[in-house]
Structures are given as C-alpha cells and as structure tokens.
Short mmCIF file of C-alpha atoms in Angstrom, two decimals:
data_model
loop_
_atom_site.label_atom_id
_atom_site.label_comp_id
_atom_site.label_asym_id
_atom_site.label_seq_id
_atom_site.Cartn_x
_atom_site.Cartn_y
_atom_site.Cartn_z
CA MET A 1485 -48.22 28.38 2.54
CA LYS A 1486 -49.76 32.21 1.37
CA LYS A 1487 -51.75 33.38 4.24
CA PHE A 1488 -53.93 36.39 4.26
CA TRP A 1489 -53.30 36.30 8.30
CA LYS A 1490 -50.81 36.84 10.87
CA TRP A 1491 -50.60 36.29 14.00
CA LYS A 1492 -48.57 38.39 17.29
CA ASN A 1493 -48.74 37.10 20.47
CA ARG A 1494 -47.23 39.18 23.61
CA THR A 1495 -47.28 39.19 27.64
CA VAL A 1496 -49.43 41.71 29.17
CA LEU A 1497 -50.37 42.38 32.99
CA ASN A 1498 -53.96 42.08 33.85
CA GLN A 1499 -55.21 45.23 34.84
CA GLU A 1500 -57.01 43.52 37.72
CA THR A 1501 -54.95 41.12 39.11
CA GLN A 1502 -51.24 42.13 37.56
CA GLU A 1503 -50.69 38.81 36.83
CA PRO A 1504 -48.94 38.45 33.57
CA ILE A 1505 -51.49 37.24 30.26
CA GLN A 1506 -50.77 36.60 26.95
CA GLU A 1507 -52.58 38.96 24.55
CA ARG A 1508 -53.09 37.49 21.12
CA THR A 1509 -53.60 39.25 18.34
CA LEU A 1510 -54.88 38.57 14.52
CA PHE A 1511 -53.73 40.77 11.64
CA LEU A 1512 -55.90 39.80 8.67
CA ASN A 1513 -54.58 42.27 5.86
CA GLY A 1514 -54.75 42.42 2.32
CA THR A 1515 -56.54 40.14 -0.42
CA ILE A 1516 -58.86 37.13 0.78
CA ALA A 1517 -56.91 35.25 -1.71
CA GLU A 1518 -58.58 32.75 -3.70
CA GLU A 1519 -55.47 30.54 -4.10
CA SER A 1520 -55.10 30.41 0.01
CA TRP A 1521 -57.50 28.29 0.59
CA PHE A 1522 -58.27 26.04 -1.99
CA ASP A 1523 -54.14 26.13 -3.52
CA ASP A 1524 -53.97 23.96 -0.41
CA ASP A 1525 -57.11 22.27 1.23
CA VAL A 1526 -55.69 22.02 4.70
CA THR A 1527 -55.41 25.76 4.86
CA PRO A 1528 -58.64 26.33 6.57
CA GLN A 1529 -57.68 23.46 8.73
CA VAL A 1530 -54.41 25.23 9.16
CA PHE A 1531 -56.16 28.68 10.20
CA LYS A 1532 -58.33 27.45 12.64
CA GLU A 1533 -55.55 25.03 14.37
CA GLU A 1534 -53.98 29.01 14.96
CA LEU A 1535 -56.61 30.12 15.82
CA CYS A 1536 -57.70 27.53 19.12
CA SER A 1537 -53.67 27.25 20.05
CA GLY A 1538 -54.30 29.53 22.46
CA SER A 1539 -56.83 30.89 25.14
CA GLY A 1540 -58.54 33.70 26.17
CA ASP A 1541 -60.03 36.84 24.22
CA ILE A 1542 -58.51 37.83 21.22
CA THR A 1543 -58.22 40.79 19.10
CA VAL A 1544 -58.57 40.70 15.54
CA TRP A 1545 -57.22 44.18 12.81
CA ILE A 1546 -59.04 44.07 9.59
CA ASN A 1547 -57.67 45.82 6.63
CA SER A 1548 -58.90 44.50 4.12
CA PRO A 1549 -60.50 45.06 0.53
CA GLY A 1550 -62.52 41.63 0.76
CA GLY A 1551 -62.32 38.66 -1.71
CA ASP A 1552 -63.06 35.23 -1.78
CA CYS A 1553 -66.97 35.39 -0.22
CA VAL A 1554 -66.39 31.02 0.88
CA ALA A 1555 -63.00 32.23 2.43
CA ALA A 1556 -65.02 35.32 4.37
CA ALA A 1557 -67.49 32.76 5.65
CA GLN A 1558 -65.16 30.13 6.94
CA ILE A 1559 -63.28 32.89 9.14
CA TYR A 1560 -66.35 33.99 10.19
CA ASN A 1561 -67.65 30.96 12.02
CA MET A 1562 -64.88 30.05 13.09
CA LEU A 1563 -64.29 33.09 14.71
CA MET A 1564 -68.09 32.92 15.60
CA ASP A 1565 -67.38 29.98 16.98
CA TYR A 1566 -64.17 30.78 19.17
CA PRO A 1567 -64.95 30.64 23.00
CA GLY A 1568 -63.37 33.96 23.69
CA ASN A 1569 -64.26 37.06 23.19
CA VAL A 1570 -63.41 38.88 20.04
CA THR A 1571 -62.86 42.29 19.75
CA VAL A 1572 -62.56 43.57 16.16
CA LYS A 1573 -60.25 46.76 14.93
CA ILE A 1574 -60.52 48.02 11.52
CA ASP A 1575 -58.20 50.19 10.69
CA GLY A 1576 -58.37 50.36 6.87
CA ILE A 1577 -60.33 49.39 5.31
CA ALA A 1578 -63.43 46.14 5.51
CA ALA A 1579 -64.72 45.96 2.22
CA SER A 1580 -67.23 43.12 0.72
CA ALA A 1581 -66.35 39.65 1.88
CA ALA A 1582 -63.87 41.41 4.84
CA SER A 1583 -67.54 43.33 6.21
CA VAL A 1584 -68.46 39.73 6.38
CA ILE A 1585 -65.71 38.92 8.94
CA ALA A 1586 -66.03 42.05 10.90
CA MET A 1587 -69.75 40.91 12.08
CA ALA A 1588 -68.05 38.02 13.89
CA GLY A 1589 -66.21 40.47 16.52
CA THR A 1590 -68.15 40.29 20.08
CA ARG A 1591 -67.02 44.10 20.03
CA VAL A 1592 -66.86 46.06 16.35
CA LEU A 1593 -64.06 49.49 16.74
CA VAL A 1594 -63.96 51.68 13.70
CA SER A 1595 -60.91 53.58 13.52
CA PRO A 1596 -62.22 57.51 12.28
CA VAL A 1597 -60.52 57.02 9.36
CA SER A 1598 -61.87 53.47 8.08
CA MET A 1599 -64.19 52.97 5.71
CA MET A 1600 -66.61 49.80 5.51
CA MET A 1601 -67.78 48.73 2.08
CA ILE A 1602 -71.07 46.32 1.24
CA HIS A 1603 -72.60 45.26 -1.84
CA ASN A 1604 -73.98 42.49 -3.43
CA PRO A 1605 -72.12 39.13 -4.29
CA ALA A 1606 -70.72 38.88 -7.91
CA THR A 1607 -69.12 35.92 -10.17
CA VAL A 1608 -68.37 34.63 -13.72
CA ALA A 1609 -70.60 32.46 -15.59
CA PHE A 1610 -70.21 31.31 -18.78
CA GLY A 1611 -72.97 28.82 -20.73
CA ASP A 1612 -76.13 28.68 -22.06
CA THR A 1613 -78.96 29.82 -20.52
CA ALA A 1614 -79.16 26.84 -17.41
CA GLU A 1615 -75.75 27.84 -17.04
CA MET A 1616 -76.80 31.51 -16.23
CA GLU A 1617 -79.80 31.05 -14.47
CA LYS A 1618 -77.82 28.43 -12.14
CA ALA A 1619 -75.27 31.65 -11.72
CA ILE A 1620 -77.93 33.46 -10.32
CA SER A 1621 -79.80 31.54 -7.86
CA MET A 1622 -76.44 31.64 -6.81
CA LEU A 1623 -75.87 34.72 -6.00
CA SER A 1624 -78.97 35.22 -4.68
CA GLU A 1625 -78.56 32.44 -1.99
CA VAL A 1626 -74.81 33.93 -1.23
CA LYS A 1627 -76.84 37.30 -0.53
CA GLU A 1628 -78.98 35.96 1.46
CA SER A 1629 -76.64 34.57 4.02
CA ILE A 1630 -74.05 37.00 4.04
CA ILE A 1631 -77.65 39.42 4.64
CA ASN A 1632 -77.70 36.06 7.94
CA ALA A 1633 -74.90 37.96 9.36
CA TYR A 1634 -75.05 41.72 8.76
CA GLU A 1635 -79.19 41.44 10.28
CA ILE A 1636 -77.30 39.46 13.64
CA LYS A 1637 -74.57 41.78 13.97
CA THR A 1638 -77.03 44.73 13.13
CA GLY A 1639 -80.51 44.36 13.55
CA LEU A 1640 -81.61 45.97 10.08
CA SER A 1641 -84.22 44.36 8.13
CA ARG A 1642 -83.38 42.10 5.72
CA ALA A 1643 -84.70 44.60 3.13
CA LYS A 1644 -83.19 47.36 3.97
CA LEU A 1645 -79.31 45.48 4.48
CA SER A 1646 -81.22 43.98 0.55
CA HIS A 1647 -81.12 47.87 -0.92
CA LEU A 1648 -77.46 48.75 1.13
CA MET A 1649 -76.49 46.07 -0.75
CA ASP A 1650 -78.00 46.51 -4.01
CA ALA A 1651 -76.26 50.34 -4.40
CA GLU A 1652 -72.96 49.31 -3.65
CA THR A 1653 -72.78 51.22 0.43
CA TRP A 1654 -69.86 53.14 1.43
CA MET A 1655 -69.32 54.21 4.89
CA ASP A 1656 -67.18 55.80 7.22
CA ALA A 1657 -66.55 55.15 11.25
CA HIS A 1658 -70.13 57.47 12.22
CA SER A 1659 -72.22 55.66 9.33
CA ALA A 1660 -70.80 52.30 10.58
CA VAL A 1661 -72.20 53.12 14.01
CA GLU A 1662 -75.03 54.79 13.53
CA LEU A 1663 -75.96 51.44 11.41
CA CYS A 1664 -75.12 49.10 13.84
CA PHE A 1665 -72.16 47.29 11.47
CA ALA A 1666 -69.64 48.77 14.15
CA ASP A 1667 -69.95 49.36 17.94
CA ASP A 1668 -67.83 52.56 18.63
CA ILE A 1669 -65.10 54.45 17.41
CA LEU A 1670 -61.47 53.77 18.29
CA LYS A 1671 -60.00 56.23 20.52
CA ARG A 1672 -56.60 57.52 21.40
CA ALA A 1673 -55.30 54.88 24.25
CA SER A 1674 -55.32 57.16 27.67
CA GLU A 1675 -55.78 56.30 31.16
CA ASP A 1676 -57.40 59.65 31.73
CA THR A 1677 -60.99 58.98 31.36
CA GLU A 1678 -61.88 62.53 30.48
CA GLU A 1679 -59.35 62.99 28.39
CA ASP A 1680 -60.21 60.01 26.59
CA GLU A 1681 -63.76 61.81 26.27
CA ASN A 1682 -62.18 65.05 24.78
CA LEU A 1683 -60.87 62.74 22.46
CA ALA A 1684 -63.96 61.63 21.31
CA VAL A 1685 -64.72 62.07 17.50
CA THR A 1686 -67.01 64.23 16.44
CA GLY A 1687 -68.71 64.81 12.92
CA ALA A 1688 -71.86 63.94 10.41
CA PRO A 1689 -72.07 60.40 9.31
CA MET A 1690 -71.06 59.97 5.64
CA MET A 1691 -72.42 57.36 3.25
CA PHE A 1692 -71.41 57.04 -0.16
CA SER A 1693 -73.96 55.10 -2.32
CA HIS A 1694 -72.60 53.91 -5.89
CA ALA A 1695 -76.08 53.27 -7.25
CA ALA A 1696 -77.25 57.20 -6.11
CA VAL A 1697 -74.51 59.01 -7.45
CA THR A 1698 -74.79 56.44 -11.02
CA ASN A 1699 -78.48 57.44 -10.93
CA SER A 1700 -77.66 61.29 -9.76
CA LEU A 1701 -75.38 61.61 -12.83
CA MET A 1702 -77.73 60.05 -15.52
CA ASP A 1703 -80.25 62.39 -14.30
CA LYS A 1704 -77.66 65.16 -14.94
CA LEU A 1705 -76.85 63.77 -18.30
CA ALA A 1706 -80.46 63.24 -19.22
CA ALA A 1707 -81.35 66.98 -18.48
CA LYS A 1708 -77.90 68.21 -20.47
CA CYS A 1709 -79.10 66.23 -23.40
CA ARG A 1710 -82.89 66.85 -23.73
CA ILE A 1711 -83.86 68.49 -26.67
CA GLN A 1712 -86.05 71.45 -25.57
CA LYS A 1713 -89.49 71.60 -27.67
CA GLN A 1714 -89.17 74.37 -29.90
CA PRO A 1715 -92.22 77.16 -29.34
CA GLU A 1716 -94.80 77.00 -32.03
CA GLU A 1717 -94.56 79.78 -34.09
CA THR A 1718 -97.28 82.35 -34.48
CA GLY A 1719 -99.02 81.97 -38.27
CA ARG A 1720 -101.50 84.55 -39.96
CA SER A 1721 -104.86 82.70 -39.36
CA VAL A 1722 -106.66 80.98 -41.72
CA ASP A 1723 -109.33 84.07 -42.75
CA SER A 1724 -106.27 86.29 -43.44
CA LEU A 1725 -104.34 84.00 -45.79
CA MET A 1726 -107.94 83.59 -47.78
CA GLU A 1727 -108.34 87.48 -47.59
CA ARG A 1728 -105.09 87.98 -49.05
CA LEU A 1729 -105.04 85.26 -51.48
CA ASN A 1730 -108.54 86.87 -52.77
CA LEU A 1731 -107.03 89.94 -53.10
CA ILE A 1732 -103.92 88.85 -55.08
CA LYS A 1733 -106.89 87.09 -57.38
CA GLN A 1734 -108.36 90.36 -57.94
CA HIS A 1735 -105.02 91.74 -60.04
CA LEU A 1736 -104.33 88.69 -62.11
#
C-alpha cells in the first residue's frame, strides 16, 4: 500500500518525572496523492488506526507541496479529533492542501527557511455549460471549507483569507507567524534559555503574491508597448495660407 506518511516511535525521558515515555512522530512528506486514498478504500481508516494506536502528544513534521484536498481534509479532521496535543513543525514547505493539514496543530512551528502557500482550489472539468457551472459551484464550496480551517487557526476575516487565496500567497516564516498561520519559528535546541533567545531569528517578513507580480509585470509591459501620442504640428494659420494663395494668383 502506497503511503505518504511515516510514523517514528522512540522512548524518551519525561523532563519532570524522569520516567520513560513513548514519543510519537509523524512525517508527512511528498504529494498528498489521490491514489493513496481512492485506489484503496481502507487507507483513511488505516491512517486513523495508526494515529490512534498510541496515546499522548504527537509531533507532525510536514514537507509537502499539497495534493488532493479531500485527503487533506480527512487528515485535518483526524488530527483535530486526536485527544492529545498535536505539534506541527514545517521543515520545508506546506503548500496548498498541506497548509490545511498544518492548521490542525495545537501549536504550529515553522523553520526559518520554510515556506507556506495558500491558493484557490482547482479541478478539471469537461462537459456543457451546466457541467461547468456545477464545477464552479463545487470549487466555491471547497474554498469555503478551506477558509473554515484557516479562520479557526488565524482569526483573520473570511474576506482577508479569500483575498490571500485569490492572490496565491507565499509566506516565509515571519509572514506565517505575523498572519497567525504559525505560532512561532523553530530555534536551535538548547538547554540554555539565554542562548535560545540569542538564536531567535530576526528579519523582515516576506510575502509573495502571484497575482500581484503578474499584475505588476502586465503594467510594465503595457507601459513599454503604449503608443505615444504624437505632438500636433504647428502649421501655418488659415489667413497666412490665403494670403499666400492670393499672391500666387497675381502672378498667374
């Protein structure tokens, strides 16, 4: 069975009681592929069984460009329903459907070199006008369901989130935290609090909008290709031309 997730279990010591506890880590890597969920009908159930096979808090590492939104919705719901704390750590990219899964984290941490991307859902449709209208309606409903997950995590307005999705927004770690898609930026592990503070990442937020860049490029091209209006020629006045014509007539 093809899987895009991998579990890793290890025994660690509880820092307070010094008792051994089982630490469970889930790695979501690669494309959240449609065939993983629909070629085998038991796959969602298998994922849930693996998720609930242990207890306690879990850590979910995400490095995924996204994929099938239905599969992402199932993972999101399972993580939201999990009784323990779910710490999400984005070490590469959490784009598209993978960003929805990230929203299920009790706490979301992003690597200083990671990226997050949100955009409108897409599909392939074939048929007449009625079929196209059905596809448009379906995509609108899917978008609303995705906004639900973003709204719960970020607290941003639905209109703001809709605009960010329309623009295909790419966020670096600082922008993800600033917009509340993430809670904090990952820092180097250290036992010294002072050292941890010194290792805090600084820098200005960076957010890339595909729509904004396209519009800017089109404006520049339009400015380059615009035909400049030629200045009007300052010709002779009518009186001057008539005077010249009369002078010619005298010599005919």
